Structure formats: C-alpha cells, structure tokens
CSV table of C-alpha atoms in Angstrom, one decimal:
chain,number,residue,atom,x,y,z
A,1,UNK,CA,35.0,-20.5,25.7
A,2,UNK,CA,34.6,-21.0,29.4
A,3,UNK,CA,32.0,-18.9,31.2
A,4,UNK,CA,32.9,-16.8,34.2
A,5,UNK,CA,30.7,-15.1,36.7
A,6,UNK,CA,29.2,-11.7,35.9
A,7,UNK,CA,30.7,-8.6,37.4
A,8,UNK,CA,29.4,-8.3,41.0
A,9,UNK,CA,27.6,-5.3,42.2
A,10,UNK,CA,30.4,-4.6,44.7
A,11,UNK,CA,32.7,-3.9,41.7
A,12,UNK,CA,30.5,-1.0,40.5
A,13,UNK,CA,32.3,2.2,39.7
A,14,UNK,CA,32.5,4.3,42.9
A,15,UNK,CA,32.3,7.5,40.8
A,16,UNK,CA,29.1,6.5,38.9
A,17,UNK,CA,26.8,8.9,40.7
A,18,UNK,CA,29.2,11.8,40.1
A,19,UNK,CA,29.4,10.7,36.5
A,20,UNK,CA,25.6,10.8,36.2
A,21,UNK,CA,25.6,14.5,37.0
A,22,UNK,CA,27.8,15.3,34.0
A,23,UNK,CA,26.0,12.8,31.7
A,24,UNK,CA,22.6,14.3,32.6
A,25,UNK,CA,24.0,17.9,32.1
A,26,UNK,CA,25.2,16.9,28.6
A,27,UNK,CA,21.9,15.2,27.7
A,28,UNK,CA,20.0,18.3,28.9
A,29,UNK,CA,22.1,20.5,26.6
A,30,UNK,CA,21.5,18.2,23.5
A,31,UNK,CA,17.7,17.8,24.1
A,32,UNK,CA,16.9,21.5,24.9
A,33,UNK,CA,18.9,22.5,21.8
A,34,UNK,CA,16.2,20.8,19.7
A,35,UNK,CA,13.6,23.4,20.8
A,36,UNK,CA,15.6,26.4,22.2
A,37,UNK,CA,16.4,27.7,18.7
A,38,UNK,CA,12.8,27.6,17.6
A,39,UNK,CA,11.8,30.5,19.8
A,40,UNK,CA,14.9,32.5,18.7
A,41,UNK,CA,14.5,31.8,15.0
A,42,UNK,CA,12.3,34.9,14.0
A,43,UNK,CA,14.9,37.2,15.6
A,44,UNK,CA,17.9,35.4,14.1
A,45,UNK,CA,16.2,35.4,10.7
A,46,UNK,CA,15.8,39.2,10.7
A,47,UNK,CA,19.3,39.9,11.9
A,48,UNK,CA,21.0,37.5,9.5
A,49,UNK,CA,18.8,38.3,6.5
A,50,UNK,CA,17.7,34.6,6.0
A,51,UNK,CA,14.8,34.3,3.5
A,52,UNK,CA,11.5,32.8,4.5
A,53,UNK,CA,12.2,29.9,2.1
A,54,UNK,CA,15.5,29.1,3.8
A,55,UNK,CA,14.7,29.7,7.4
A,56,UNK,CA,13.5,26.0,7.9
A,57,UNK,CA,17.2,25.0,7.2
A,58,UNK,CA,18.2,26.4,10.6
A,59,UNK,CA,16.2,23.6,12.1
A,60,UNK,CA,16.6,21.1,9.2
A,61,UNK,CA,20.4,21.3,9.1
A,62,UNK,CA,20.6,20.2,12.7
A,63,UNK,CA,18.0,17.5,12.3
A,64,UNK,CA,19.7,16.0,9.2
A,65,UNK,CA,23.1,15.8,10.7
A,66,UNK,CA,21.9,14.5,14.1
A,67,UNK,CA,19.5,11.9,12.7
A,68,UNK,CA,21.7,10.8,9.9
A,69,UNK,CA,24.9,10.3,11.9
A,70,UNK,CA,23.5,8.7,15.1
A,71,UNK,CA,24.3,5.1,14.2
A,72,UNK,CA,27.8,6.1,13.1
A,73,UNK,CA,28.3,8.1,16.3
A,74,UNK,CA,27.1,5.1,18.4
A,75,UNK,CA,29.6,2.8,16.8
A,76,UNK,CA,32.4,5.3,17.1
A,77,UNK,CA,31.6,5.5,20.8
A,78,UNK,CA,31.9,1.7,21.0
A,79,UNK,CA,35.2,1.7,19.1
A,80,UNK,CA,37.0,4.8,20.6
A,81,UNK,CA,35.6,4.4,24.1
A,82,UNK,CA,32.5,6.1,25.4
A,83,UNK,CA,34.3,8.5,27.6
A,84,UNK,CA,36.5,9.7,24.7
A,85,UNK,CA,33.5,10.1,22.4
A,86,UNK,CA,31.5,11.9,25.1
A,87,UNK,CA,34.2,14.5,25.8
A,88,UNK,CA,35.0,15.0,22.1
A,89,UNK,CA,31.3,15.4,21.4
A,90,UNK,CA,31.0,18.0,24.2
A,91,UNK,CA,34.0,20.0,23.0
A,92,UNK,CA,32.8,19.9,19.4
A,93,UNK,CA,29.2,20.9,20.4
A,94,UNK,CA,30.6,23.9,22.3
A,95,UNK,CA,32.7,25.1,19.4
A,96,UNK,CA,29.8,24.7,17.0
A,97,UNK,CA,27.5,26.6,19.4
A,98,UNK,CA,30.1,29.4,19.6
A,99,UNK,CA,30.2,29.5,15.8
A,100,UNK,CA,26.4,29.8,15.7
A,101,UNK,CA,26.2,32.5,18.3
A,102,UNK,CA,28.8,34.5,16.3
A,103,UNK,CA,27.2,33.9,12.9
A,104,UNK,CA,27.3,36.9,10.6
A,105,UNK,CA,25.2,35.4,7.8
A,106,UNK,CA,23.1,32.5,6.5
A,107,UNK,CA,25.9,30.2,5.5
A,108,UNK,CA,27.7,30.5,8.8
A,109,UNK,CA,24.5,29.8,10.7
A,110,UNK,CA,23.6,26.7,8.7
A,111,UNK,CA,27.1,25.3,8.9
A,112,UNK,CA,27.1,25.8,12.7
A,113,UNK,CA,23.8,24.0,13.0
A,114,UNK,CA,25.0,21.1,10.9
A,115,UNK,CA,28.2,20.8,13.1
A,116,UNK,CA,26.0,20.9,16.2
A,117,UNK,CA,24.0,18.0,14.9
A,118,UNK,CA,27.1,16.0,13.9
A,119,UNK,CA,28.7,16.4,17.4
A,120,UNK,CA,25.3,15.8,19.0
A,121,UNK,CA,25.2,12.4,17.1
A,122,UNK,CA,28.5,11.4,18.8
A,123,UNK,CA,27.5,12.8,22.2
A,124,UNK,CA,24.0,11.4,22.7
A,125,UNK,CA,24.6,7.7,22.2
A,126,UNK,CA,27.9,7.9,24.2
A,127,UNK,CA,25.9,9.4,27.2
A,128,UNK,CA,23.2,6.8,27.2
A,129,UNK,CA,25.7,3.9,26.8
A,130,UNK,CA,27.9,5.2,29.6
A,131,UNK,CA,24.9,4.8,31.9
A,132,UNK,CA,24.3,1.4,30.5
A,133,UNK,CA,27.8,0.1,31.3
A,134,UNK,CA,28.3,2.0,34.6
A,135,UNK,CA,25.0,1.2,36.4
A,136,UNK,CA,24.5,-2.6,36.7
A,137,UNK,CA,22.5,-3.0,39.9
A,138,UNK,CA,18.8,-3.0,39.2
A,139,UNK,CA,17.7,-0.5,41.8
A,140,UNK,CA,20.5,1.9,41.1
A,141,UNK,CA,19.9,1.6,37.4
A,142,UNK,CA,16.2,2.5,37.9
A,143,UNK,CA,17.2,5.7,39.7
A,144,UNK,CA,19.8,6.6,37.2
A,145,UNK,CA,17.5,6.1,34.2
A,146,UNK,CA,14.7,7.8,36.1
A,147,UNK,CA,16.8,11.0,36.1
A,148,UNK,CA,17.9,10.5,32.5
A,149,UNK,CA,14.3,9.7,31.3
A,150,UNK,CA,13.0,12.9,32.9
A,151,UNK,CA,15.6,14.9,31.1
A,152,UNK,CA,15.0,13.2,27.8
A,153,UNK,CA,11.3,13.8,28.0
A,154,UNK,CA,11.3,17.3,29.6
A,155,UNK,CA,14.4,18.8,28.0
A,156,UNK,CA,12.4,20.1,25.0
A,157,UNK,CA,10.0,22.0,27.2
A,158,UNK,CA,12.9,23.4,29.2
A,159,UNK,CA,14.3,24.6,25.9
A,160,UNK,CA,11.1,26.6,25.2
A,161,UNK,CA,11.4,28.3,28.6
A,162,UNK,CA,15.1,29.1,28.3
A,163,UNK,CA,14.7,30.2,24.6
A,164,UNK,CA,11.9,32.6,25.5
A,165,UNK,CA,13.8,34.1,28.4
A,166,UNK,CA,17.1,34.5,26.5
A,167,UNK,CA,15.4,35.9,23.3
A,168,UNK,CA,13.2,38.4,25.2
A,169,UNK,CA,15.6,39.7,27.8
A,170,UNK,CA,19.1,39.2,26.2
A,171,UNK,CA,19.6,38.3,22.5
A,172,UNK,CA,18.9,35.4,20.2
A,173,UNK,CA,22.7,34.7,20.1
A,174,UNK,CA,22.6,33.6,23.7
A,175,UNK,CA,20.5,30.6,22.7
A,176,UNK,CA,23.8,29.3,21.2
A,177,UNK,CA,26.2,30.8,23.7
A,178,UNK,CA,24.4,29.2,26.7
A,179,UNK,CA,25.6,25.8,25.5
A,180,UNK,CA,29.2,26.6,26.1
A,181,UNK,CA,29.2,26.6,29.9
A,182,UNK,CA,27.0,23.4,29.9
A,183,UNK,CA,29.6,21.7,27.6
A,184,UNK,CA,32.7,22.9,29.5
A,185,UNK,CA,31.4,21.8,32.9
A,186,UNK,CA,30.2,18.5,31.6
A,187,UNK,CA,33.5,17.8,29.7
A,188,UNK,CA,35.8,18.7,32.5
A,189,UNK,CA,33.7,16.7,35.0
A,190,UNK,CA,33.4,13.7,32.8
A,191,UNK,CA,37.1,13.6,32.1
A,192,UNK,CA,37.8,13.6,35.8
A,193,UNK,CA,35.3,11.1,37.2
A,194,UNK,CA,34.2,8.7,34.4
A,195,UNK,CA,35.9,5.3,34.3
A,196,UNK,CA,34.7,2.9,31.7
A,197,UNK,CA,34.6,-0.8,32.6
A,198,UNK,CA,37.6,-2.7,31.1
A,199,UNK,CA,37.0,-4.8,28.0
A,200,UNK,CA,33.8,-3.1,26.9
A,201,UNK,CA,35.1,-1.6,23.6
A,202,UNK,CA,34.3,-2.9,20.2
A,203,UNK,CA,37.7,-3.3,18.4
A,204,UNK,CA,36.2,-4.6,15.2
A,205,UNK,CA,37.0,-2.7,12.0
A,206,UNK,CA,34.5,0.0,11.0
A,207,UNK,CA,31.8,-1.1,8.5
A,208,UNK,CA,32.2,1.6,5.9
A,209,UNK,CA,29.4,0.4,3.5
A,210,UNK,CA,27.0,0.3,6.5
A,211,UNK,CA,28.1,3.8,7.6
A,212,UNK,CA,27.4,5.2,4.1
A,213,UNK,CA,24.1,3.4,3.6
A,214,UNK,CA,22.7,4.2,7.0
A,215,UNK,CA,23.7,7.8,7.0
A,216,UNK,CA,22.4,8.6,3.5
A,217,UNK,CA,19.2,6.5,4.2
A,218,UNK,CA,18.4,8.3,7.4
A,219,UNK,CA,19.2,11.7,6.0
A,220,UNK,CA,16.9,11.0,3.1
A,221,UNK,CA,14.1,9.9,5.5
A,222,UNK,CA,14.4,12.9,7.8
A,223,UNK,CA,14.6,15.3,4.9
A,224,UNK,CA,11.6,13.7,3.2
A,225,UNK,CA,9.4,14.4,6.2
A,226,UNK,CA,10.9,17.8,6.7
A,227,UNK,CA,10.2,18.8,3.1
A,228,UNK,CA,6.7,17.3,3.2
A,229,UNK,CA,5.8,19.8,5.9
A,230,UNK,CA,6.6,22.8,3.5
A,231,UNK,CA,6.2,21.4,0.0
A,232,UNK,CA,3.5,18.7,0.5
A,233,UNK,CA,3.4,14.9,0.5
A,234,UNK,CA,2.9,14.7,-3.3
A,235,UNK,CA,5.9,16.9,-4.1
A,236,UNK,CA,8.3,15.2,-6.5
A,237,UNK,CA,11.4,15.7,-4.3
A,238,UNK,CA,9.5,14.5,-1.2
A,239,UNK,CA,8.4,11.3,-2.9
A,240,UNK,CA,11.9,10.8,-4.3
A,241,UNK,CA,13.4,11.2,-0.8
A,242,UNK,CA,11.1,8.5,0.6
A,243,UNK,CA,11.8,6.1,-2.3
A,244,UNK,CA,15.6,6.7,-2.0
A,245,UNK,CA,15.4,6.2,1.8
A,246,UNK,CA,13.5,2.9,1.5
A,247,UNK,CA,16.0,1.6,-1.0
A,248,UNK,CA,19.1,2.7,1.0
A,249,UNK,CA,17.8,1.4,4.3
A,250,UNK,CA,16.8,-1.9,2.7
A,251,UNK,CA,20.3,-2.2,1.2
A,252,UNK,CA,21.7,-1.3,4.7
A,253,UNK,CA,19.8,-4.2,6.3
A,254,UNK,CA,21.0,-6.6,3.6
A,255,UNK,CA,24.7,-5.5,4.0
A,256,UNK,CA,24.4,-5.8,7.8
A,257,UNK,CA,23.2,-9.4,7.5
A,258,UNK,CA,26.3,-10.3,5.4
A,259,UNK,CA,29.3,-8.4,6.8
A,260,UNK,CA,31.5,-9.9,9.6
A,261,UNK,CA,31.6,-6.7,11.7
A,262,UNK,CA,28.3,-4.8,11.0
A,263,UNK,CA,27.7,-1.2,12.0
A,264,UNK,CA,24.4,-2.3,13.5
A,265,UNK,CA,24.3,-6.0,14.4
A,266,UNK,CA,20.7,-7.1,13.5
A,267,UNK,CA,20.5,-8.9,16.9
A,268,UNK,CA,20.5,-5.4,18.5
A,269,UNK,CA,17.4,-4.4,16.5
A,270,UNK,CA,15.5,-7.7,16.4
A,271,UNK,CA,15.4,-8.6,20.1
A,272,UNK,CA,11.7,-8.1,20.9
A,273,UNK,CA,12.1,-6.0,24.0
A,274,UNK,CA,14.6,-3.6,22.4
A,275,UNK,CA,12.6,-3.5,19.2
A,276,UNK,CA,9.4,-2.8,21.2
A,277,UNK,CA,11.1,0.2,22.8
A,278,UNK,CA,12.5,1.6,19.6
A,279,UNK,CA,9.0,1.4,17.9
A,280,UNK,CA,6.8,2.5,20.8
A,281,UNK,CA,9.1,5.4,21.8
A,282,UNK,CA,9.4,6.6,18.2
A,283,UNK,CA,5.6,6.7,17.9
A,284,UNK,CA,5.2,8.5,21.3
A,285,UNK,CA,7.7,11.2,20.2
A,286,UNK,CA,5.6,11.8,17.1
A,287,UNK,CA,2.7,12.8,19.3
A,288,UNK,CA,5.0,14.8,21.7
A,289,UNK,CA,6.7,17.0,19.2
A,290,UNK,CA,3.4,17.8,17.5
A,291,UNK,CA,2.0,19.0,20.8
A,292,UNK,CA,5.0,21.2,21.5
A,293,UNK,CA,4.4,22.9,18.1
A,294,UNK,CA,0.7,23.4,18.5
A,295,UNK,CA,0.7,24.5,22.1
A,296,UNK,CA,3.4,27.0,21.4
A,297,UNK,CA,1.5,28.6,18.5
A,298,UNK,CA,-1.9,28.4,20.4
A,299,UNK,CA,-0.5,30.2,23.4
A,300,UNK,CA,1.4,32.9,21.5
A,301,UNK,CA,-0.8,33.5,18.5
A,302,UNK,CA,-4.3,32.7,19.8
A,303,UNK,CA,-3.9,33.6,23.5
A,304,UNK,CA,-1.3,36.4,23.0
A,305,UNK,CA,1.3,35.0,25.5
A,306,UNK,CA,4.8,36.4,25.3
A,307,UNK,CA,7.7,34.0,24.6
A,308,UNK,CA,8.7,33.9,28.3
A,309,UNK,CA,5.1,33.4,29.5
A,310,UNK,CA,4.7,30.6,26.8
A,311,UNK,CA,7.8,28.9,28.1
A,312,UNK,CA,6.6,29.0,31.7
A,313,UNK,CA,3.2,27.7,30.6
A,314,UNK,CA,4.9,24.4,29.8
A,315,UNK,CA,6.1,24.0,33.5
A,316,UNK,CA,3.3,21.6,34.5
A,317,UNK,CA,4.4,19.2,31.8
A,318,UNK,CA,8.0,19.3,33.0
A,319,UNK,CA,6.9,18.8,36.6
A,320,UNK,CA,4.7,15.8,35.5
A,321,UNK,CA,7.6,14.3,33.7
A,322,UNK,CA,10.0,14.6,36.6
A,323,UNK,CA,7.4,13.2,39.0
A,324,UNK,CA,6.5,10.3,36.6
A,325,UNK,CA,10.1,9.4,35.9
A,326,UNK,CA,11.7,9.7,39.3
A,327,UNK,CA,8.8,9.0,41.7
A,328,UNK,CA,6.6,6.6,39.8
A,329,UNK,CA,8.8,4.9,37.2
A,330,UNK,CA,12.0,4.6,39.2
A,331,UNK,CA,10.2,3.4,42.4
A,332,UNK,CA,8.1,0.8,40.5
A,333,UNK,CA,10.6,-0.4,38.0
A,334,UNK,CA,12.3,-2.9,40.3
A,335,UNK,CA,8.8,-4.2,41.3
A,336,UNK,CA,6.8,-4.6,38.1
A,337,UNK,CA,7.6,-5.6,34.5
A,338,UNK,CA,8.6,-2.7,32.3
A,339,UNK,CA,5.5,-3.1,30.0
A,340,UNK,CA,3.3,-2.5,33.0
A,341,UNK,CA,4.9,1.0,33.3
A,342,UNK,CA,5.2,1.8,29.6
A,343,UNK,CA,1.7,0.7,28.4
A,344,UNK,CA,-0.3,2.5,31.2
A,345,UNK,CA,2.1,5.5,31.0
A,346,UNK,CA,1.4,6.0,27.3
A,347,UNK,CA,-2.4,5.6,28.0
A,348,UNK,CA,-2.2,8.3,30.7
A,349,UNK,CA,-0.4,10.5,28.2
A,350,UNK,CA,-3.2,9.8,25.7
A,351,UNK,CA,-5.8,10.8,28.3
A,352,UNK,CA,-4.0,14.2,28.5
A,353,UNK,CA,-4.0,14.5,24.8
A,354,UNK,CA,-7.7,13.6,24.8
A,355,UNK,CA,-8.4,16.6,27.0
A,356,UNK,CA,-6.7,18.9,24.5
A,357,UNK,CA,-9.0,17.8,21.7
A,358,UNK,CA,-11.6,20.0,23.5
A,359,UNK,CA,-9.4,23.1,22.8
A,360,UNK,CA,-11.3,26.3,21.8
A,361,UNK,CA,-10.3,29.9,21.3
A,362,UNK,CA,-11.5,30.8,24.7
A,363,UNK,CA,-10.3,27.7,26.6
A,364,UNK,CA,-9.1,28.3,30.2
A,365,UNK,CA,-5.4,27.5,30.9
A,366,UNK,CA,-6.0,26.4,34.5
A,367,UNK,CA,-9.2,24.4,33.7
A,368,UNK,CA,-8.0,22.6,30.5
A,369,UNK,CA,-4.4,23.0,29.4
A,370,UNK,CA,-2.8,22.7,32.9
A,371,UNK,CA,-4.4,19.3,33.8
A,372,UNK,CA,-3.9,18.0,30.3
A,373,UNK,CA,-0.1,18.8,30.5
A,374,UNK,CA,0.1,17.2,34.0
A,375,UNK,CA,-1.4,14.0,32.6
A,376,UNK,CA,0.8,14.1,29.6
A,377,UNK,CA,3.9,14.7,31.6
A,378,UNK,CA,3.1,12.0,34.2
A,379,UNK,CA,2.4,9.4,31.5
A,380,UNK,CA,5.4,10.2,29.4
A,381,UNK,CA,7.7,10.4,32.4
A,382,UNK,CA,6.6,7.0,33.7
A,383,UNK,CA,7.0,5.4,30.3
A,384,UNK,CA,10.3,7.1,29.3
A,385,UNK,CA,12.2,5.8,32.3
A,386,UNK,CA,11.9,2.0,31.6
A,387,UNK,CA,12.1,2.7,27.9
A,388,UNK,CA,15.5,4.3,28.2
A,389,UNK,CA,16.7,1.5,30.4
A,390,UNK,CA,15.3,-1.2,28.1
A,391,UNK,CA,17.0,0.3,25.1
A,392,UNK,CA,20.2,-1.6,26.1
A,393,UNK,CA,18.4,-4.6,27.4
A,394,UNK,CA,20.5,-7.8,27.2
A,395,UNK,CA,23.0,-6.2,24.8
A,396,UNK,CA,26.7,-7.0,24.6
A,397,UNK,CA,28.5,-4.1,26.2
A,398,UNK,CA,30.6,-3.8,23.0
A,399,UNK,CA,27.3,-2.9,21.2
A,400,UNK,CA,26.0,-0.5,23.9
A,401,UNK,CA,26.8,2.6,21.9
A,402,UNK,CA,25.0,1.5,18.8
A,403,UNK,CA,22.0,0.2,20.8
A,404,UNK,CA,21.9,3.6,22.5
A,405,UNK,CA,22.1,5.3,19.1
A,406,UNK,CA,19.0,3.3,18.0
A,407,UNK,CA,16.8,4.8,20.7
A,408,UNK,CA,18.1,8.3,19.9
A,409,UNK,CA,17.4,7.6,16.2
A,410,UNK,CA,13.8,6.5,16.9
A,411,UNK,CA,13.3,9.8,18.8
A,412,UNK,CA,14.9,11.9,16.1
A,413,UNK,CA,13.0,10.3,13.3
A,414,UNK,CA,9.8,10.4,15.4
A,415,UNK,CA,10.3,14.1,16.0
A,416,UNK,CA,10.7,14.8,12.2
A,417,UNK,CA,7.7,12.7,11.4
A,418,UNK,CA,5.6,14.2,14.2
A,419,UNK,CA,6.3,17.8,13.1
A,420,UNK,CA,5.6,17.1,9.4
A,421,UNK,CA,2.6,14.7,9.7
A,422,UNK,CA,0.6,16.5,12.5
A,423,UNK,CA,1.4,20.0,11.0
A,424,UNK,CA,0.0,18.8,7.6
A,425,UNK,CA,-3.1,17.4,9.2
A,426,UNK,CA,-3.6,20.7,11.2
A,427,UNK,CA,-3.1,22.8,8.1
A,428,UNK,CA,-5.7,20.7,6.1
A,429,UNK,CA,-8.3,21.0,8.8
A,430,UNK,CA,-7.7,24.8,9.1
A,431,UNK,CA,-8.1,25.2,5.3
A,432,UNK,CA,-11.3,23.2,5.4
A,433,UNK,CA,-12.7,25.3,8.2
A,434,UNK,CA,-11.9,28.6,6.4
A,435,UNK,CA,-13.6,27.3,3.2
A,436,UNK,CA,-16.7,26.5,5.2
A,437,UNK,CA,-16.7,30.0,6.8
A,438,UNK,CA,-15.5,32.0,3.8
A,439,UNK,CA,-18.2,34.6,4.1
A,440,UNK,CA,-17.4,35.5,7.7
A,441,UNK,CA,-13.6,35.5,6.9
A,442,UNK,CA,-14.2,37.9,4.0
A,443,UNK,CA,-16.2,40.3,6.2
A,444,UNK,CA,-13.1,41.8,7.7
A,445,UNK,CA,-12.6,43.3,11.2
A,446,UNK,CA,-13.0,41.4,14.5
A,447,UNK,CA,-15.3,38.8,13.0
A,448,UNK,CA,-12.6,37.8,10.4
A,449,UNK,CA,-9.9,37.6,13.1
A,450,UNK,CA,-12.1,35.4,15.2
A,451,UNK,CA,-12.7,33.0,12.3
A,452,UNK,CA,-9.0,32.9,11.6
A,453,UNK,CA,-8.3,32.0,15.3
A,454,UNK,CA,-11.1,29.4,15.3
A,455,UNK,CA,-9.7,27.8,12.1
A,456,UNK,CA,-6.3,27.5,13.7
A,457,UNK,CA,-7.7,25.9,16.8
A,458,UNK,CA,-9.8,23.6,14.8
A,459,UNK,CA,-6.7,22.5,12.9
A,460,UNK,CA,-4.8,21.8,16.2
A,461,UNK,CA,-7.7,19.8,17.7
A,462,UNK,CA,-7.9,17.7,14.6
A,463,UNK,CA,-4.2,16.9,14.7
A,464,UNK,CA,-4.3,16.2,18.4
A,465,UNK,CA,-7.0,13.5,17.8
A,466,UNK,CA,-4.4,11.7,15.7
A,467,UNK,CA,-1.8,12.1,18.5
A,468,UNK,CA,-4.3,10.4,20.8
A,469,UNK,CA,-4.4,7.4,18.5
A,470,UNK,CA,-0.7,7.3,18.0
A,471,UNK,CA,-0.1,7.2,21.8
A,472,UNK,CA,-2.7,4.4,22.1
A,473,UNK,CA,-0.8,2.5,19.4
A,474,UNK,CA,2.5,3.1,21.4
A,475,UNK,CA,0.8,1.5,24.5
A,476,UNK,CA,-0.4,-1.5,22.5
A,477,UNK,CA,3.1,-2.1,21.0
A,478,UNK,CA,4.7,-1.8,24.5
A,479,UNK,CA,2.2,-4.2,26.1
A,480,UNK,CA,2.4,-6.7,23.2
A,481,UNK,CA,6.1,-6.8,22.2
A,482,UNK,CA,7.9,-6.2,25.5
A,483,UNK,CA,7.8,-9.4,27.6
A,484,UNK,CA,10.8,-9.1,29.9
A,485,UNK,CA,10.1,-9.4,33.6
A,486,UNK,CA,11.0,-6.9,36.3
A,487,UNK,CA,14.8,-6.3,36.8
A,488,UNK,CA,16.5,-9.2,38.7
A,489,UNK,CA,13.6,-11.6,38.1
A,490,UNK,CA,15.8,-13.9,36.2
A,491,UNK,CA,14.1,-13.7,32.8
A,492,UNK,CA,16.2,-14.8,29.9
A,493,UNK,CA,18.3,-12.0,28.4
A,494,UNK,CA,18.1,-12.9,24.7
A,495,UNK,CA,14.4,-13.6,24.8
A,496,UNK,CA,13.7,-12.5,21.3
A,497,UNK,CA,17.0,-12.3,19.5
A,498,UNK,CA,17.6,-16.0,18.9
A,499,UNK,CA,21.3,-15.2,19.3
A,500,UNK,CA,23.4,-17.6,21.2
A,501,UNK,CA,26.2,-15.0,21.1
A,502,UNK,CA,24.1,-12.5,23.0
A,503,UNK,CA,23.1,-15.0,25.6
A,504,UNK,CA,26.6,-16.3,26.0
A,505,UNK,CA,28.1,-12.9,26.2
A,506,UNK,CA,26.0,-12.2,29.3
A,507,UNK,CA,28.4,-14.4,31.3
A,508,UNK,CA,31.6,-13.2,29.8
A,509,UNK,CA,31.4,-9.4,30.2
A,510,UNK,CA,30.1,-6.9,32.7
A,511,UNK,CA,26.3,-7.2,32.8
A,512,UNK,CA,24.2,-4.4,31.4
A,513,UNK,CA,20.8,-6.1,31.1
A,514,UNK,CA,18.4,-5.5,33.9
C-alpha cells in the first residue's frame, strides 16, 4: 500500500485545548473516586448496616469491575469511537453514583459500586486515548500529558481531602453525589467540543474469547490480592484465585497470538517502551497506594487528626505532583529522553519514602512528613508525565484505546497489589513488635496504648522500606527498558515491537507517537 505523509501539525484539532479541560475533569472524577469512598466508609457502613466482614466489598466491587473490564472498555472505545465511549462512560458513572448516594442497603450499595467500576473501565481508556489522538505536536503533547499526569498521580490524594470534608461537614452520601456535576459538565462539554480524527476507529469484529479470558483473569487476579489482605496469602480461596488467574491470562495470551482481530494485539504489549511503562508504572503505584493507606491511618489513629485535617495534610504531595508534572516533566520532555525523567523521578520518590522509614509515634509533621511528601510528589509527578505519554508510544491509532487501557490496568492491578502486599507486611511487623513487648502491652493504661501506637508505626515503617525498594526497581526498569529518544528526535517508532505493521502504519494514519 502506498505511503502518504503523516498528518501535519497545522491540521491539529482547534478545539483540543477545550477538550483537554473536560477530559481532565473526567479523569479527576475517576481517580478521586478510588479514595474518596475510603474516608466515608465507616459512616456508610453504620447507616446501611453493612457487616464488618462485607464492608471490604464496597471497595472490592469497584476494583473488580474496573480492573476486570478495562481492556474490554479500551477496545469498545476503539470500536465505537472514543468520544462516544467517553460520553456514555460519563453518563453511566453519574447514574451509578446517584444510585450509590441513594442506597438504602448493602445490596444496592455494592451494585452501585460495581456499576461505577464498569463505566469507569469504559471512561478511563477513552479519556487517555482521546489525548493520544488529539495532541500530535511534541510540545503540545508534553503540556497536555503534564496536566493529565498530575491528575492521575494526585487525584487519589484530592479524594482524601474531598472525602474528609464531605463526610465531616455534610454526609457520606455526598461522596457519591459529588460525581454527578463533574460528570454532567464533562459530558456536555465533551459532546460539544471533541472531534476525533477521521479514520482512527478499529472496525474489526470483537474478540469474544479474548474478552471473556481477560476479564475473568483480571478479576481473579485483583480479587486474589484483595482477599489476601483479609484472609492471608495461604488461604485456599486466595491461592485458587492466583492459580486461576495465571491459567486464564496464559490462555488469553495464547488466544491473542492466534486470532485475526485480537482484543489486545501483542505488539501493543511487547514494544519495549510501552512494556517498560506498564511495568514500571504498575510497580510505582504499588508503593503509592500503600503510602496513602499508612499515612491516613498514622495521621488519624496515631496523631489524632480529623478526616478533614488528614486530607489537608496530603496537600504537599499534591503540590509536588503538580509541580513535577507541569513544571519539570512537561518542560523537559521535549528536551531529554523519557527514561531520563522517569528513572530519576522514581528515585526522587524513593528518597521521599526513605525519609518516612524514620517515622515514629512522636514524629514532627513539618520536619519529616512534609518534606517526604514533597519529594514523593515531585518524583512521581515528574515520572508520571512521560509515562502517560509513552503508554501510546508508536501505536496504531486504531489501537489507542486498548493501549490506554493497559496503562490503566497496570495502575489498577498495582493498587490492588500495593494495598494487600504492604498491608500484610505492616501487619506482620506490628504483630512481631507486640509479641516482643507483650509485658508492657498487658500492663494496661497509658503504657499499653503507647506500645500499641509504637507497634503500628513499626509496621508502617517496615512496609515503607519495601516501598523504597519497589520504587528503586521502577527506576531500574524505566532506565533499562525504555530507550526511545526525546520527542521529535527521529527515533524509530516500532523500536521493540518487531512489527512491520506498526512501523508502516505510522505513515498511513494520524501520528500519535512522540
């Protein structure tokens, strides 16, 4: 087939910056929803009569639907059109949020959370892939992904602030109702201003076996890690979930290598730069989600902070992420290779984590926690920006949705692993500390309370050491696997895929590689 010139920068969509506002708003809604409900959960549990054994399902139902359906959602976005998938995802998310806010019992709440996850799985990859196909100029792309990266990294902390404020001053139901205005504004704005490039849809028939195998495999994986947190790693069901997940995902890879129109073309996954992003980002999110959990409990239980004060205590991390993403990452991305932002970024974040290993019951917030959060935010913000942009590096625009879904999947699975793995490590260290100080714990009174607090902090510090190592591994992977040059430097697109189809496509369709 004859090759034609790539779409010129002058042909870029004139409404792309307006579109970015609504895409960013939708992304903020999805990301903050992952943490906003955590703060409201104790109040919701009491009102709805949810048992202690079932309360985890308020979080798990969302995580299972979101993580399990992401690849399917990404391919639907490629097939339907990303604008259509984006708007449908927003409307569905708003309706599910209204259902959750109006819940009158456990079943209604869990159903609403599962629906939120399902529509989030359609919305999140559509949002990222819209950016990929609308911003083709390297400098503009850097700015757009700087904003998106800051939201992707800092949205969880924003959820803690908003969740604390709404729960303390209004009602837990508003942690659901608050999504509705976000969704309505984003949907109306997106419908009016977003224009997808022509010819970027994937009209291939849907790979039903791939959908079934990927969805069940990812659900089993996320549930396995979630169950491990409460039932333990040796629990029969936990082990069965991991075995089932491995078998289903292996079958998925085999099917994808054989079918004519795969749900996830293996060239999307195996190109070394995209693969490096999925792996390094997934590991970094393990460390990040663990930290949110530990710092929230440390500030509220050990330091006695209110929910609102706890939320505001995360502001330095948010500020660091915004600064790292928009002022460091976005400004340097067109000047240096992505690995030289991602690797050092993860190492700076690891330095912030290293400070937090010194956490004690009486630690000062300004002297220890604040600088640690700033370092963590700066590092993660700087790394997230090129990572989000690289997630669609050199990919055929018809595969942009599923490539975007992969980076969301790596974050979702990373979050599930991080919460389960680091919480288990912390709990083991806490138990060991209490066993070593059994006499003081049995004494009762202030001495026993102090030992309990010290045991909790000892557990957090032990788990944070693991987070330091995980971030160092993220840096090593980014520096080793990612070898693309700076945007516009003329490096080959399909540098690690070995796919002539990918390389040839770069000349036939609108360019979305840097």
